[in-house]
Coordinates of C-alpha atoms in Angstrom, one line a residue:
Chain A
M1 CA 33.2 152.8 160.9
K2 CA 33.3 155.9 163.2
K3 CA 29.7 157.2 161.9
P4 CA 27.9 154.1 162.3
I5 CA 29.0 153.5 165.6
T6 CA 28.4 157.2 166.9
L7 CA 24.7 156.5 165.4
A8 CA 24.3 153.5 167.4
F9 CA 25.0 155.0 170.7
L10 CA 23.1 157.6 169.6
A11 CA 20.2 155.6 168.9
M12 CA 21.0 154.0 172.1
A13 CA 21.1 157.1 174.3
L14 CA 17.5 158.2 173.0
V15 CA 15.9 154.1 173.7
A16 CA 17.4 154.5 177.2
A17 CA 16.1 157.5 178.1
G18 CA 13.4 156.9 176.3
L19 CA 13.1 153.3 178.1
A20 CA 14.2 155.7 181.3
Q21 CA 10.7 156.3 182.5
A22 CA 9.2 153.8 182.3
P23 CA 8.4 152.4 185.3
P24 CA 6.3 155.0 187.4
A25 CA 8.1 155.7 190.6
A26 CA 7.0 153.6 193.7
A27 CA 8.6 157.0 196.3
P28 CA 10.1 160.2 195.2
P29 CA 13.6 160.3 196.3
G30 CA 15.3 160.0 199.5
G31 CA 12.5 157.5 200.1
A32 CA 10.2 159.8 202.0
P33 CA 6.3 159.0 201.8
P34 CA 4.4 160.9 199.2
A35 CA 2.7 163.9 200.7
A36 CA -1.1 163.1 201.0
A37 CA -3.1 164.6 198.3
A38 CA -5.0 167.3 199.3
A39 CA -8.2 166.7 199.6
P40 CA -10.7 169.1 196.7
V41 CA -12.4 171.3 198.8
A42 CA -16.2 172.1 198.0
V43 CA -17.3 176.0 197.9
P44 CA -20.7 175.6 197.9
I45 CA -22.7 178.8 196.0
T46 CA -25.7 179.6 196.6
D47 CA -27.8 182.6 194.9
A48 CA -26.6 185.1 197.2
D49 CA -23.2 184.8 196.0
L50 CA -24.8 186.5 192.5
K51 CA -26.7 189.6 194.4
G52 CA -23.3 191.1 194.2
I53 CA -22.2 190.5 191.2
E54 CA -23.2 193.3 188.8
A55 CA -22.8 194.0 184.7
P56 CA -20.4 196.8 184.1
K57 CA -22.2 200.0 183.6
P58 CA -23.7 201.3 179.8
E59 CA -22.6 205.2 180.3
L60 CA -18.8 202.7 181.1
R61 CA -19.3 200.9 178.1
L62 CA -19.3 204.1 176.2
K63 CA -16.6 204.9 176.7
G64 CA -15.1 201.9 175.5
D65 CA -12.8 198.6 176.7
P66 CA -9.4 199.4 174.8
D67 CA -7.7 197.0 177.8
G68 CA -10.8 194.7 177.9
A69 CA -11.9 194.6 181.2
L70 CA -15.3 195.6 180.4
T71 CA -15.9 193.2 178.0
G72 CA -16.8 189.4 178.8
T73 CA -18.3 190.1 181.9
V74 CA -22.0 188.8 183.5
A75 CA -23.4 190.8 181.2
D76 CA -22.4 187.6 179.2
V77 CA -24.1 184.8 180.6
A78 CA -26.9 183.6 179.0
V79 CA -30.2 184.4 181.7
A80 CA -33.9 182.4 181.5
D81 CA -35.5 184.6 182.9
P82 CA -34.2 188.3 183.4
I83 CA -35.1 190.7 184.8
T84 CA -36.6 193.3 183.0
D85 CA -38.8 196.5 183.5
K86 CA -42.2 194.7 182.6
T87 CA -40.9 191.9 184.2
P88 CA -39.2 193.0 187.9
K89 CA -40.2 189.8 189.8
A90 CA -38.4 187.2 188.0
K91 CA -36.3 185.0 189.0
G92 CA -32.4 187.3 187.6
L93 CA -29.1 185.2 187.2
T94 CA -29.0 182.3 188.5
I95 CA -26.7 179.4 190.0
A96 CA -28.5 177.2 187.3
D97 CA -27.8 179.6 184.8
V98 CA -23.8 180.3 185.4
V99 CA -23.5 176.4 185.4
N100 CA -25.5 176.1 182.0
Q101 CA -22.6 179.0 180.6
I102 CA -20.0 176.5 182.4
G103 CA -21.3 173.8 179.9
Q104 CA -21.9 175.5 176.9
N105 CA -18.2 177.5 177.7
K106 CA -16.5 174.1 178.1
I107 CA -19.0 172.5 174.8
G108 CA -18.4 175.6 173.1
I109 CA -14.3 175.8 173.2
N110 CA -14.0 171.4 171.7
F111 CA -16.3 172.8 169.1
T112 CA -14.0 175.2 167.8
W113 CA -11.2 173.4 168.7
T114 CA -12.2 170.1 166.9
L115 CA -13.7 172.5 163.7
M116 CA -10.4 174.8 163.5
C117 CA -8.5 172.0 163.5
G118 CA -10.6 169.7 160.9
F119 CA -10.2 173.1 158.6
L120 CA -6.3 172.7 158.9
V121 CA -6.6 169.1 157.0
M122 CA -8.6 170.2 154.3
F123 CA -5.8 172.9 153.8
M124 CA -3.6 170.1 153.8
Q125 CA -5.1 169.0 149.9
A126 CA -3.4 171.9 149.4
G127 CA 0.0 170.5 150.2
F128 CA -0.5 167.1 148.8
A129 CA -1.5 168.6 145.7
I130 CA 1.2 170.6 145.1
V131 CA 3.6 168.3 146.0
E132 CA 2.2 165.4 143.8
T133 CA 1.8 167.7 140.9
G134 CA 5.2 168.9 141.3
L135 CA 6.8 165.2 141.8
C136 CA 5.2 164.6 138.4
R137 CA 5.7 166.1 135.5
A138 CA 4.6 169.3 133.6
K139 CA 2.9 167.5 130.6
N140 CA 0.5 166.2 133.5
A141 CA -0.2 168.6 135.9
N142 CA -3.6 169.9 135.3
H143 CA -3.6 166.1 135.4
T144 CA -2.5 165.7 139.0
M145 CA -3.9 168.6 140.1
M146 CA -7.8 168.6 139.0
M147 CA -7.3 164.9 140.9
N148 CA -6.7 165.9 143.6
F149 CA -9.0 168.6 143.9
A150 CA -12.0 166.1 142.8
V151 CA -10.7 163.9 145.5
Y152 CA -12.6 166.2 147.7
S153 CA -15.8 166.8 145.8
V154 CA -15.9 163.0 145.1
G155 CA -15.0 161.8 148.7
L156 CA -17.3 164.1 150.4
L157 CA -19.7 163.4 148.6
A158 CA -19.7 159.6 149.4
Y159 CA -19.0 160.0 152.8
W160 CA -22.1 162.5 153.2
L161 CA -24.1 160.5 151.7
I162 CA -22.9 156.7 152.8
G163 CA -19.5 156.9 154.8
F164 CA -20.2 158.9 158.0
S165 CA -23.0 156.6 158.4
I166 CA -21.4 153.3 157.8
Q167 CA -18.2 155.0 160.3
M168 CA -19.4 156.9 163.2
G169 CA -23.6 156.1 162.6
G170 CA -22.7 153.4 165.8
V171 CA -20.6 154.3 168.5
G172 CA -20.8 157.8 167.4
G173 CA -21.0 160.3 169.9
V174 CA -18.0 162.2 171.6
A175 CA -19.0 163.3 174.8
N176 CA -16.6 166.0 174.2
L177 CA -18.8 167.5 172.0
G178 CA -21.3 167.0 174.4
G179 CA -22.4 163.4 172.9
A180 CA -24.2 162.3 170.0
P181 CA -27.2 159.4 171.1
T182 CA -28.5 159.6 168.1
L183 CA -25.4 158.1 166.7
N184 CA -26.1 154.6 168.2
S185 CA -27.2 151.8 165.8
E186 CA -24.1 149.2 165.1
Y187 CA -25.0 146.3 163.3
A188 CA -22.6 143.4 164.9
I189 CA -22.7 139.9 164.8
T190 CA -21.3 137.6 167.0
L191 CA -17.5 134.8 166.5
F192 CA -16.6 133.3 169.0
G193 CA -18.9 134.4 171.7
K194 CA -18.0 137.5 172.0
S195 CA -20.3 140.9 170.0
M196 CA -18.8 142.1 167.1
G197 CA -19.5 145.5 165.2
L198 CA -19.5 145.6 162.3
F199 CA -20.8 149.1 160.8
G200 CA -23.5 151.2 161.3
Q201 CA -26.3 152.0 160.3
N202 CA -28.0 155.9 161.4
G203 CA -26.5 159.1 160.1
F204 CA -27.4 159.1 156.1
F205 CA -27.6 162.4 154.8
L206 CA -26.5 163.6 157.5
T207 CA -30.6 163.7 158.5
H208 CA -31.4 159.9 159.4
S209 CA -32.3 159.1 162.7
G210 CA -32.3 162.6 163.9
T211 CA -28.6 163.2 163.0
Y212 CA -29.7 166.8 162.1
D213 CA -27.5 167.1 165.0
V214 CA -24.8 170.7 166.1
G215 CA -22.9 167.6 167.7
V216 CA -22.9 165.6 164.9
M217 CA -21.5 167.9 162.3
V218 CA -18.6 168.4 164.1
V219 CA -17.7 165.1 164.1
F220 CA -18.8 164.8 160.7
L221 CA -16.2 167.6 159.5
F222 CA -13.5 166.3 161.1
Q223 CA -14.1 163.6 160.1
M224 CA -14.7 163.5 157.0
V225 CA -11.9 166.1 156.0
F226 CA -9.8 162.2 157.4
M227 CA -10.8 160.2 154.8
D228 CA -10.0 162.4 151.9
T229 CA -7.0 162.6 153.3
A230 CA -6.6 159.3 152.3
L231 CA -8.1 159.3 148.9
T232 CA -5.5 162.0 147.9
I233 CA -3.2 159.8 149.1
V234 CA -4.0 156.7 146.8
T235 CA -4.0 159.3 143.1
G236 CA 0.2 160.5 144.1
S237 CA 1.3 156.8 143.5
C238 CA -1.4 156.4 140.2
A239 CA -0.6 159.6 138.7
E240 CA 0.3 160.2 135.3
R241 CA -1.8 157.3 133.7
W242 CA -4.4 156.8 136.1
K243 CA -7.9 157.5 134.1
L244 CA -10.1 160.1 135.0
V245 CA -13.3 158.5 135.3
A246 CA -12.0 155.3 136.7
F247 CA -10.4 156.9 139.8
V248 CA -13.3 159.5 140.1
V249 CA -15.3 155.7 140.5
S250 CA -12.4 153.6 142.7
S251 CA -12.4 157.6 145.0
F252 CA -15.9 157.2 145.9
M253 CA -16.5 153.0 146.1
L254 CA -13.2 154.6 149.1
G255 CA -15.2 157.0 150.4
A256 CA -18.5 155.6 150.7
F257 CA -17.9 151.6 152.0
I258 CA -13.9 150.9 152.5
Y259 CA -12.5 153.6 154.2
P260 CA -15.6 153.8 156.7
L261 CA -15.6 150.2 157.5
F262 CA -12.2 149.9 159.0
G263 CA -13.0 153.6 160.3
N264 CA -15.6 151.9 162.0
W265 CA -13.7 148.9 163.2
A266 CA -10.9 151.3 164.4
W267 CA -13.0 154.3 165.5
G268 CA -16.6 153.5 165.6
G269 CA -17.4 150.7 168.3
G270 CA -16.9 147.7 165.8
W271 CA -14.4 145.3 166.4
L272 CA -11.1 146.4 166.3
A273 CA -12.1 149.0 169.2
T274 CA -13.5 146.3 171.1
L275 CA -10.0 143.7 171.8
G276 CA -9.7 145.0 174.4
T277 CA -13.3 144.5 176.6
N278 CA -14.1 141.5 174.2
F279 CA -10.4 139.7 174.6
G280 CA -8.9 141.5 177.2
L281 CA -6.3 142.7 174.6
G282 CA -4.9 145.9 176.4
K283 CA -7.3 149.6 175.5
G284 CA -8.2 147.6 171.8
Y285 CA -6.9 148.4 168.6
C286 CA -5.8 152.2 169.0
D287 CA -4.8 155.0 166.6
F288 CA -5.7 158.1 167.6
A289 CA -4.9 159.9 164.6
G290 CA -5.3 157.7 161.6
S291 CA -1.7 155.9 160.9
G292 CA -3.4 153.3 160.5
V293 CA -7.1 154.7 159.8
V294 CA -6.0 156.9 157.2
H295 CA -2.4 156.1 155.8
S296 CA -2.4 152.7 156.3
V297 CA -5.7 152.7 154.1
G298 CA -4.2 155.2 151.5
G299 CA -0.5 153.9 151.4
L300 CA -2.5 150.0 151.1
S301 CA -5.1 151.1 148.2
A302 CA -2.8 152.9 146.4
L303 CA -0.4 149.8 145.8
A304 CA -3.3 148.2 145.1
I305 CA -4.7 150.1 142.2
A306 CA -0.4 150.3 141.0
M307 CA 0.1 147.2 141.2
M308 CA -2.8 146.8 139.1
I309 CA -2.2 149.4 136.3
G310 CA 1.5 148.7 136.5
P311 CA 4.0 151.5 135.3
R312 CA 4.6 154.4 133.7
L313 CA 5.5 154.0 130.0
G314 CA 9.7 153.9 130.5
K315 CA 10.3 153.7 134.0
Y316 CA 11.9 150.6 133.3
T317 CA 13.8 149.1 130.8
R318 CA 12.9 145.1 129.0
Q319 CA 15.5 143.9 131.7
G320 CA 13.4 145.4 134.4
K321 CA 16.2 148.1 135.9
S322 CA 13.7 150.9 137.1
N323 CA 14.6 154.9 134.9
P324 CA 14.0 157.8 137.7
I325 CA 11.3 159.5 136.3
V326 CA 12.3 163.3 137.8
G327 CA 9.9 165.6 138.6
H328 CA 8.6 169.2 137.4
D329 CA 8.9 171.0 140.4
I330 CA 11.0 170.3 143.6
V331 CA 10.3 174.1 145.1
I332 CA 6.2 173.7 145.0
V333 CA 6.5 169.7 146.8
L334 CA 9.2 171.2 149.7
L335 CA 7.0 174.1 149.9
G336 CA 3.5 171.2 149.7
C337 CA 5.7 169.3 152.5
L338 CA 5.6 172.5 154.8
I339 CA 1.8 172.4 154.0
L340 CA 1.4 169.4 155.2
A341 CA 3.2 170.0 158.6
F342 CA 1.2 172.9 159.8
G343 CA -2.2 171.2 158.5
W344 CA -0.8 168.0 160.9
F345 CA -1.1 170.1 163.5
G346 CA -4.9 169.3 163.2
F347 CA -4.9 166.1 162.2
N348 CA -3.0 164.7 165.8
P349 CA -4.1 167.6 168.5
G350 CA -7.3 167.7 167.2
S351 CA -8.2 163.5 167.6
T352 CA -8.8 164.6 171.2
L353 CA -11.9 166.3 169.3
G354 CA -11.5 168.1 172.1
A355 CA -9.3 171.0 174.0
S356 CA -11.6 171.0 177.4
G357 CA -11.5 168.0 179.9
N358 CA -11.2 164.6 179.6
G359 CA -7.5 165.3 179.6
N360 CA -7.1 167.3 176.0
L361 CA -5.3 168.9 177.6
R362 CA -2.7 166.6 176.2
I363 CA -3.3 168.5 173.3
S364 CA 0.2 170.5 174.0
S365 CA 2.2 167.4 173.6
V366 CA 0.4 165.7 170.9
A367 CA 1.7 168.4 169.1
V368 CA 5.7 168.6 170.6
N369 CA 5.6 164.8 169.8
T370 CA 3.4 165.4 166.4
M371 CA 6.4 168.1 165.7
L372 CA 9.6 166.3 166.3
A373 CA 8.9 162.7 164.6
G374 CA 8.6 164.9 161.7
M375 CA 11.7 166.8 162.0
A376 CA 13.0 163.5 163.5
G377 CA 12.3 161.4 159.9
F378 CA 12.7 165.1 157.5
F379 CA 17.0 164.4 159.9
S380 CA 17.5 160.5 159.4
S381 CA 16.0 160.2 155.7
M382 CA 17.8 163.2 154.4
L383 CA 21.6 162.0 156.1
Y384 CA 20.6 158.0 155.2
M385 CA 20.5 159.3 151.0
W386 CA 23.6 162.2 152.1
M387 CA 25.4 158.7 153.6
R388 CA 24.4 156.7 150.7
Y389 CA 25.0 158.3 147.3
G390 CA 27.0 161.3 148.8
K391 CA 24.0 163.8 148.6
P392 CA 20.7 164.9 150.6
D393 CA 17.9 164.3 148.3
A394 CA 15.6 167.3 148.2
S395 CA 12.5 164.6 147.7
M396 CA 13.4 162.2 149.4
S397 CA 13.8 164.2 152.8
G398 CA 10.4 165.8 151.7
N399 CA 9.7 162.8 152.1
G400 CA 11.2 161.8 155.4
L401 CA 9.6 164.6 157.2
L402 CA 5.7 163.1 155.8
A403 CA 7.3 159.5 156.8
G404 CA 7.3 160.6 160.6
L405 CA 4.2 162.4 161.0
V406 CA 2.3 160.1 159.8
A407 CA 4.9 157.1 161.9
I408 CA 3.4 159.5 165.1
T409 CA 0.3 159.7 164.0
A410 CA -1.2 156.7 165.3
P411 CA 0.9 157.2 168.6
S412 CA 1.0 160.8 169.1
G413 CA -1.7 160.8 171.6
F414 CA -0.1 157.8 174.0
V415 CA 4.1 158.6 174.1
N416 CA 6.3 160.7 175.4
P417 CA 8.7 162.7 173.2
V418 CA 11.8 160.4 173.3
A419 CA 9.5 158.2 171.8
S420 CA 8.4 159.7 169.2
V421 CA 11.7 161.2 168.5
I422 CA 12.9 157.0 168.0
I423 CA 9.6 157.0 166.1
G424 CA 10.4 159.2 163.9
L425 CA 13.9 158.8 163.0
I426 CA 12.5 154.8 162.4
G427 CA 10.3 156.2 160.0
G428 CA 12.9 158.6 158.6
L429 CA 15.0 155.5 157.8
L430 CA 12.2 153.2 156.5
V431 CA 10.4 155.2 154.4
C432 CA 14.0 155.2 152.0
L433 CA 14.1 152.3 151.9
S434 CA 10.4 151.2 151.9
V435 CA 10.7 153.2 148.1
E436 CA 13.8 151.6 146.9
F437 CA 12.0 149.0 147.5
V438 CA 9.3 148.9 145.7
D439 CA 11.2 150.5 143.2
R440 CA 13.9 147.8 142.7
V441 CA 12.2 144.7 143.9
L442 CA 8.0 144.5 143.5
K443 CA 8.8 147.5 140.6
V444 CA 6.1 148.8 141.3
D445 CA 5.7 152.6 140.3
D446 CA 4.9 154.9 142.4
P447 CA 6.0 158.2 141.2
V448 CA 5.5 160.4 144.9
G449 CA 6.4 157.7 146.8
A450 CA 3.4 157.8 148.6
I451 CA 3.2 153.7 149.3
S452 CA 5.7 154.4 151.0
V453 CA 5.2 156.9 153.5
H454 CA 2.0 156.1 154.6
G455 CA 1.6 152.8 153.7
A456 CA 4.9 151.4 155.4
N457 CA 5.1 153.9 157.3
G458 CA 1.3 154.4 158.6
L459 CA 2.2 151.2 159.4
W460 CA 5.0 151.3 161.5
G461 CA 2.9 154.2 163.8
V462 CA 0.3 151.8 164.2
I463 CA 2.3 149.2 165.5
A464 CA 4.8 151.7 167.1
V465 CA 1.4 152.6 169.0
G466 CA 1.9 148.2 170.8
L467 CA 5.9 149.6 171.7
F468 CA 6.1 153.1 173.0
A469 CA 2.6 154.0 174.9
D470 CA 3.5 155.1 178.1
G471 CA 0.3 154.2 179.9
K472 CA 1.1 157.8 181.3
S473 CA -2.1 159.4 178.7
N474 CA -6.0 159.8 180.4
Y475 CA -8.5 161.0 178.1
G476 CA -11.3 160.9 180.8
G477 CA -10.1 157.3 182.6
S478 CA -10.2 154.7 179.9
W479 CA -10.0 154.0 176.3
N480 CA -12.0 152.0 173.9
G481 CA -14.4 151.0 177.4
V482 CA -11.1 149.7 178.8
S483 CA -9.9 151.7 182.4
G484 CA -7.1 152.4 182.5
S485 CA -4.1 154.2 180.3
V486 CA -2.6 152.6 176.8
T487 CA 0.4 150.6 177.3
G488 CA 2.6 149.6 175.1
L489 CA 5.1 146.4 175.1
F490 CA 8.3 149.3 176.7
Y491 CA 5.9 149.9 179.5
G492 CA 4.6 146.0 180.5
D493 CA 1.1 145.0 178.4
A494 CA 2.4 142.9 175.6
S495 CA -1.1 143.0 174.8
Q496 CA -1.7 145.7 173.6
L497 CA 0.8 144.7 171.0
V498 CA -1.5 141.6 170.0
A499 CA -4.0 144.2 168.7
Q500 CA -1.8 146.5 167.7
L501 CA -0.8 143.8 164.8
I502 CA -4.1 142.9 164.5
G503 CA -5.3 146.0 163.0
V504 CA -2.2 145.9 161.3
S505 CA -2.8 143.0 159.6
T506 CA -6.3 143.2 159.4
L507 CA -4.9 146.1 156.8
I508 CA -3.1 143.8 154.8
G509 CA -4.6 140.8 154.8
F510 CA -8.4 142.7 154.5
V511 CA -8.6 146.3 153.7
F512 CA -6.1 145.2 150.4
V513 CA -8.0 142.8 149.0
L514 CA -11.0 144.9 149.1
V515 CA -9.2 147.2 147.5
F516 CA -8.5 145.5 144.6
V517 CA -11.1 143.6 144.6
V518 CA -13.3 146.4 143.8
N519 CA -10.7 147.9 141.4
L520 CA -10.5 144.8 139.5
G521 CA -14.2 145.6 139.3
I522 CA -13.3 149.1 137.7
D523 CA -11.0 148.1 135.2
A524 CA -13.4 145.7 134.0
L525 CA -15.6 148.6 133.6
V526 CA -14.6 151.5 132.3
G527 CA -10.6 150.6 132.5
Q528 CA -8.0 152.2 134.5
R529 CA -5.1 152.4 132.7
S530 CA -4.8 155.8 129.9
S531 CA -3.8 154.7 126.7
A532 CA 0.3 154.6 125.7
K533 CA -1.1 158.0 123.0
S534 CA -2.9 159.6 126.2
E535 CA 0.4 159.7 128.7
L536 CA 3.1 160.2 126.3
E537 CA 1.4 163.0 125.0
G538 CA 0.2 164.6 128.7
L539 CA -2.1 163.4 130.2
D540 CA -3.1 166.9 130.6
L541 CA -5.1 167.4 127.2
P542 CA -6.6 164.3 126.8
E543 CA -8.1 163.7 129.7
I544 CA -8.8 167.4 130.7
G545 CA -8.9 169.5 127.8
Q546 CA -6.7 171.8 129.4
L547 CA -3.2 171.9 129.9
G548 CA -1.6 173.0 132.9
Y549 CA 1.3 175.5 131.6
P550 CA -0.1 176.8 128.5
E551 CA 2.2 179.4 127.7
F552 CA 5.6 176.7 128.6
E553 CA 6.9 174.6 124.5
L554 CA 8.1 171.9 126.6
K555 CA 11.0 170.6 124.1
A556 CA 12.4 166.9 125.1
K557 CA 16.6 167.1 125.6
A558 CA 19.0 167.1 122.6
Chain B
M1 CA -2.9 132.9 139.7
I2 CA -4.7 137.2 141.3
F3 CA -7.5 134.6 142.6
I4 CA -4.9 133.1 144.4
G5 CA -3.0 135.7 145.2
L6 CA -6.2 137.5 147.1
I7 CA -7.5 133.9 148.7
I8 CA -3.8 133.9 150.1
T9 CA -3.8 137.7 151.0
L10 CA -7.2 137.1 153.3
L11 CA -6.3 134.0 154.1
G12 CA -3.4 135.9 156.8
F13 CA -6.2 137.5 158.0
A14 CA -8.5 135.2 158.7
L15 CA -5.4 133.6 160.1
S16 CA -5.0 136.4 162.6
V17 CA -8.8 137.0 163.5
A18 CA -8.5 132.9 164.0
S19 CA -6.0 133.7 167.0
L20 CA -9.0 135.7 168.8
G21 CA -10.9 132.5 169.3
M22 CA -8.4 128.8 169.3
A23 CA -5.8 130.7 171.8
S24 CA -6.3 132.6 174.9
S25 CA -2.7 133.5 175.9
V26 CA -0.8 136.0 174.6
N27 CA 2.1 134.6 173.2
A28 CA -0.2 131.9 170.9
R29 CA -2.0 135.0 169.5
L30 CA 1.3 137.1 168.9
V31 CA 2.5 133.9 167.2
M32 CA -0.3 133.6 165.0
V33 CA -1.2 137.5 164.5
V34 CA 2.3 137.0 163.3
A35 CA 2.1 134.3 160.8
G36 CA -1.2 136.0 159.2
I37 CA 1.1 138.5 158.5
A38 CA 3.4 137.0 157.2
V39 CA 0.9 135.3 154.8
S40 CA -1.0 138.0 153.8
L41 CA 3.1 139.1 152.7
F42 CA 3.4 136.4 150.6
G43 CA -0.2 136.5 149.0
I44 CA 0.2 140.3 148.1
M45 CA 4.4 140.3 147.1
G46 CA 4.4 137.0 146.4
I47 CA 1.7 136.0 144.5
L48 CA -0.3 138.9 143.5
N49 CA 2.3 140.9 141.9
P50 CA 4.9 139.0 140.5
A51 CA 1.4 137.4 138.4
Y52 CA 1.0 141.2 137.3
L53 CA 4.6 141.3 136.7
K54 CA 4.2 138.5 134.3
N55 CA 2.2 140.5 131.8
A56 CA 4.5 144.2 132.8
I57 CA 3.9 146.9 130.2
W58 CA 8.2 147.1 130.6
R59 CA 8.8 143.2 129.1
K60 CA 6.5 143.9 125.7

């Protein structure tokens, strides 16, 4: 009995510590009046101030610059009207040049940050690919890898053609990235007397309506890799029996229409984002990096399609008892989990879409929250499996890590470290319970546990924002057009929780149905499930024409 | 049954959205949205999934 009591005490202590930070301090300890904040002093700069600034002498530069003191000086500031031998009366360096350079530096920093984070998220494709492949049987290795590879191409093209404009074509301009005023056409309807955005209309092919623009390109790249993450979640749940042609069509539809639609509602100025301005519900639906937009959409799509195509042959007995089907390479599974954890540093901190200005220094807090929740998820799932089954299940521990990361994705920008640990601990437990529920009660076959990792924990992450957001974040003074910081139920704003739950309801009640209907159509047109003969043989040869491991002879156990 | 399951799942969503127009207090909206989520979950787990399990491959 001691262990549960100790764990309960630990959990209570964590909650208490987290909530202790809830009320803002009215006065400092001791009752002393708060010191008046020093007023910023404006220092006027004139052209005369720039007179004494000189570039390093060329002969000095010819000796090299081992300590870096001569590199990156006034000589590197772009001058609009430079003084040369032919233009001795030109203005030379002016205040305007300096200010322009500062502005470009800020945007340059934000471009670099967002693009680098996007590249990290792209690398998560590798993590997903080997996690899913390792959890499948060797006879399907090539098929599973191929799906993960193909989804990058299919998703990208679908998103470039149609998806991006639907998602971001309405209100996709981001001040951190210099704004993108051409993403400004949102189709909206009027409901309950309020304008509710449904989808964007600018940005088709990244050329339509002036969207051939450097800022738009950054937004596109970052949003595209997020979309692809959602698509690749489905391939895991449907692995080992999904027909390749059905997968291609389904992924295209998800990347072109379904994901972007919810993405617009949450991130593109759609009706969920405006729940705050229209109906006074907190700051509207808040999903910092996509627990709902990316992971729940992926996880619920996985549930819909896995339910439709049915379990793998041999997964359940005639009495409906679940048989475990073990993956072929736990080593690459855990390596994949670590790659995903690394990529998550692009996913969450990158979602500030900048590192300079507008409260973006909070990237450090977002990164630490991400790390804490992921490890807390790993710890609680490992502990749960150890206590329940006597061994710390490696693949489930890996899923616990991912569950913690998925759960913190939405709240990562709005919560403190203690809340992150609580969210991660719950996420790790939730994934274990959900995997058992999906497998034994729903009898939906999910070879990699993606429905639980991404679906269940994505929804938990969305709800967690409404509970744990501490009102301390400040990204330019407002969120979704409502001034102030995102604040959850435990910190005094119950309406934020309502906004989050409306998001959850939209995911379960609308996105799930849309995915289901679209895939019913695909099932009728091309069929979703591979033949029993192909499945028994392994999908590598029948579907791809090449074995994943040709040098190995696969033998049945005696 | 599949069609009915989908309709009920969608109804749950409609109930949640309706809370925006039919209620103005946070508590009333909260109740309606939670009810909507419950209806949707019932549609998926209580109707849609059993409809598929009825003809599941492992029963054959």
